[in-house]
Amino acid sequence: MDEPDYAIQLPHFTGPLDLLLHLIRKQEMDIHDIPIAEVTHQYMAYLSTMQETYLEVASDFVVMAATLLSIKSRMLLPQKATDVDTTEEDPRTDLVKQLLEYEQIKVSAEVLRERAMERALLFTRQPMDLSPYASVGPTPLVAVSVWNLVDAFRAIYRRLPKETTAAEIRTAVLRMEDVSRNLLERLRRYGRCFFFDLLQSANTRSELVATFLVLLELMKDQIVQCIQPHPLSDIEVIYTEKDVVSESMPAEHHDKG
Amino acid sequence: MRQVMLLQIVPALEAVLFAAGTDGLSTQELAGILQVPPHEVVALCDELRQHLSTRESGIQLLEVAGVWQLSTRAEHAHYLHRMTESSTSTTLSPAALETLAIVAYRQPITRSKIESIRGVHSDRALQTLLYRQLIAEVGRENAPGRPILYGTTDHFLQTFGLLSLADLPELPEEPQAEKLVLFEQESALPRD
Amino acid sequence: MRQVMLLQIVPALEAVLFAAGTDGLSTQELAGILQVPPHEVVALCDELRQHLSTRESGIQLLEVAGVWQLSTRAEHAHYLHRMTESSTSTTLSPAALETLAIVAYRQPITRSKIESIRGVHSDRALQTLLYRQLIAEVGRENAPGRPILYGTTDHFLQTFGLLSLADLPELPEEPQAEKLVLFEQESALPRD
């Protein structure tokens, strides 16, 4: 708790306000009278460290840096000491307001987190299957079409967090290894199966493409054999059990391409 | 002294059996969870059974095929019957519909895979779909715990007017993450 | 006499709540199933709650998200963890929690308002919360571009053990404007 010097060892701030608040509270500065030059200096020091490692998150932090610098310069403008009842606003006012609101939210978030943890200690049970108690079967559904299913599926995809895909792009090589391992595991289990069934577990287009590429690679290495009895019929994939090295990674060939 | 210690575990036993639901737990499994020897599990279960009956609880402890399981009592069946009546509706909730869509397009599929796609627990939605006979257990996955695999039923095909699963409409071009950001507005889907 | 009759329904109440499991049942639903007026349902629930605690049961009665629900007790959590594989619900990141707190206390709210409070882009946090169904789109703001308004869901209430939004813990006192005046002397700066 009592670290002698400020900031830098804590890289995980959720945003510029989080960082700023941390600097202010840590130095026990008065939030209503922030020593802006001091805070700006510390903030910039943190930022330059961060920019070396977390380039992508820096933009919001940079905006705040600009705000701090602008406040600092406005405060350096000469003022009359007798100016007590001036209508001119303290350039820090908005920032202070924002910090206070943010701090309130931060505390609430912590309270919520604790509540969720308490709640996570309680377990309920799956609803009982009541069908034996139903006198007649369930009333038939009305007005559902197959398009409701398609819409429902689309709704799920709209909701899927972006990070899944963002990670896929950056770690394409790793993902290929996963896909390959997964595919081999399934092939070993099934022995032989249809091409279509094999691709069905793919949730995204890139997973589909990855699975397909891995399959080609496995064919090339003669770990699987593919047979198509007639043109356009489903291709059968047969595992030939040649991959003695269980974790052999055909995907490695792809990381250049 | 030992006896007293053991009795303190009875509420824990009740809690564990409660959460285990319809599957119940074997003596062996209970011994592992409660960290007591198997023969003491049996004594504890007897104790719990007695507790439940003397305190006129609405639930009872049964031993079926070597598995301990909590259940409701026969005399309350008519209340449960009334429960099914209040819950039958002629539409599916959005949650049930989503779950059904996943089962339809990704079958056979386990509950945990469904939940990882939807991002939330799907017990209730699955229960509804099973009750409505739109989906059914179609096997077990060859994986630890041998989880149940679900698939759609003939009744599903009938309800949605499909000849076979091959008749399911193709999914729209998969929205990639980029698209999620760019097209936040709902775009109208082509209908036939 | 009436009182005695009512008490006999307590086991039935326990049975139907047991059957409902995770879903729970609202006062209204219970009134229909047990065929008693709603205010008596509440009395019965209190009775059951007391029963369960005096007889040292492993389960308890909760009122969450507008429904009555049976659950295990916190003190048995370690037995239950031993039983269940880690649940799908992984903890939320601090960024997602902050965003959730803003939505909870300021709903309905647009993304841009959330971002102005957090001071940082919140796409990803929002996406995570939508995926976990802790928040949902609840409408559009009547403003240029008709931006989406977000609000919390019932699943949010469940997850945080809240009866309703009114049950949210109060926001910490915000320092009042008067306090600003206190520092006037120490500062050479003009205040408004």
XYZ file of C-alpha atoms in Angstrom, chain B residues 9 11-12 14-16 18-20 25 32-35 51-52 55-59 70-72 76 79-80 82-83 86 98 112 115-121 123-124 180-181 184-186, chain C residues 9 11-12 14-16 18-20 22-23 25 32-35 51-52 55-59 70-73 76 79-80 82-83 87-89 111 123 127 131-133 140 145 148 150 155:
92
model
C -22.381 -32.171 7.783
C -26.932 -29.435 6.045
C -23.966 -29.570 3.668
C -28.644 -31.367 1.787
C -27.094 -28.407 -0.046
C -24.983 -30.609 -2.284
C -30.091 -29.869 -3.800
C -27.645 -28.385 -6.280
C -26.985 -31.744 -7.970
C -25.082 -38.260 -6.571
C -15.514 -37.391 -2.221
C -17.409 -34.118 -1.937
C -18.024 -34.271 1.814
C -14.686 -35.908 2.558
C -34.741 -34.726 9.270
C -36.780 -34.061 6.175
C -39.781 -31.433 9.889
C -42.492 -31.977 7.290
C -40.445 -30.717 4.452
C -41.910 -30.545 0.972
C -38.980 -32.529 -0.347
C -33.864 -35.075 -3.563
C -37.356 -34.935 -4.985
C -40.802 -33.577 -4.289
C -47.851 -32.381 -3.932
C -49.447 -28.380 -7.359
C -46.784 -29.333 -9.879
C -50.884 -26.637 -11.865
C -47.374 -25.290 -12.424
C -49.383 -21.799 -15.890
C -31.732 -18.637 -29.505
C -21.666 -26.232 -22.176
C -23.642 -21.752 -23.083
C -20.277 -20.699 -24.392
C -21.920 -19.462 -27.601
C -24.782 -17.680 -25.829
C -22.665 -16.324 -22.980
C -25.206 -17.281 -20.316
C -26.521 -20.343 -18.540
C -30.631 -24.615 -18.262
C -34.051 -23.186 -18.400
C -20.410 -5.754 -35.991
C -18.847 -2.391 -35.504
C -24.786 -1.343 -35.841
C -28.180 -0.782 -37.384
C -30.358 -3.808 -37.873
C -49.336 -25.266 2.527
C -44.453 -27.921 2.445
C -46.277 -27.510 -0.880
C -41.244 -25.703 -0.659
C -42.021 -28.406 -3.215
C -43.004 -26.042 -6.014
C -37.792 -26.812 -5.417
C -39.248 -27.803 -8.793
C -38.872 -24.307 -10.208
C -33.154 -21.488 -11.025
C -36.271 -19.968 -12.528
C -41.504 -18.136 -9.005
C -52.008 -19.120 -8.770
C -50.296 -22.419 -8.058
C -51.130 -22.553 -4.344
C -54.526 -20.905 -4.788
C -38.713 -23.120 8.951
C -35.608 -23.564 6.875
C -34.321 -26.595 11.267
C -30.816 -25.850 10.047
C -31.515 -26.802 6.511
C -28.782 -26.658 3.903
C -31.028 -24.556 1.698
C -34.361 -21.654 -3.166
C -30.580 -21.717 -2.991
C -27.774 -23.207 -0.974
C -26.116 -21.233 1.823
C -21.399 -24.556 2.045
C -18.501 -28.282 -0.900
C -20.364 -27.102 -3.966
C -15.875 -29.359 -5.201
C -18.937 -30.711 -6.964
C -19.063 -22.299 -13.875
C -19.237 -20.440 -17.171
C -19.357 -17.143 -15.354
C -22.602 4.565 -25.382
C -16.941 -0.724 -27.180
C -19.869 -5.923 -26.138
C -22.806 -10.986 -24.651
C -23.104 -11.926 -21.006
C -26.645 -10.524 -21.123
C -33.230 4.588 -28.916
C -28.524 9.446 -35.107
C -28.970 3.003 -28.799
C -28.685 0.505 -22.810
C -30.018 -11.597 -15.458
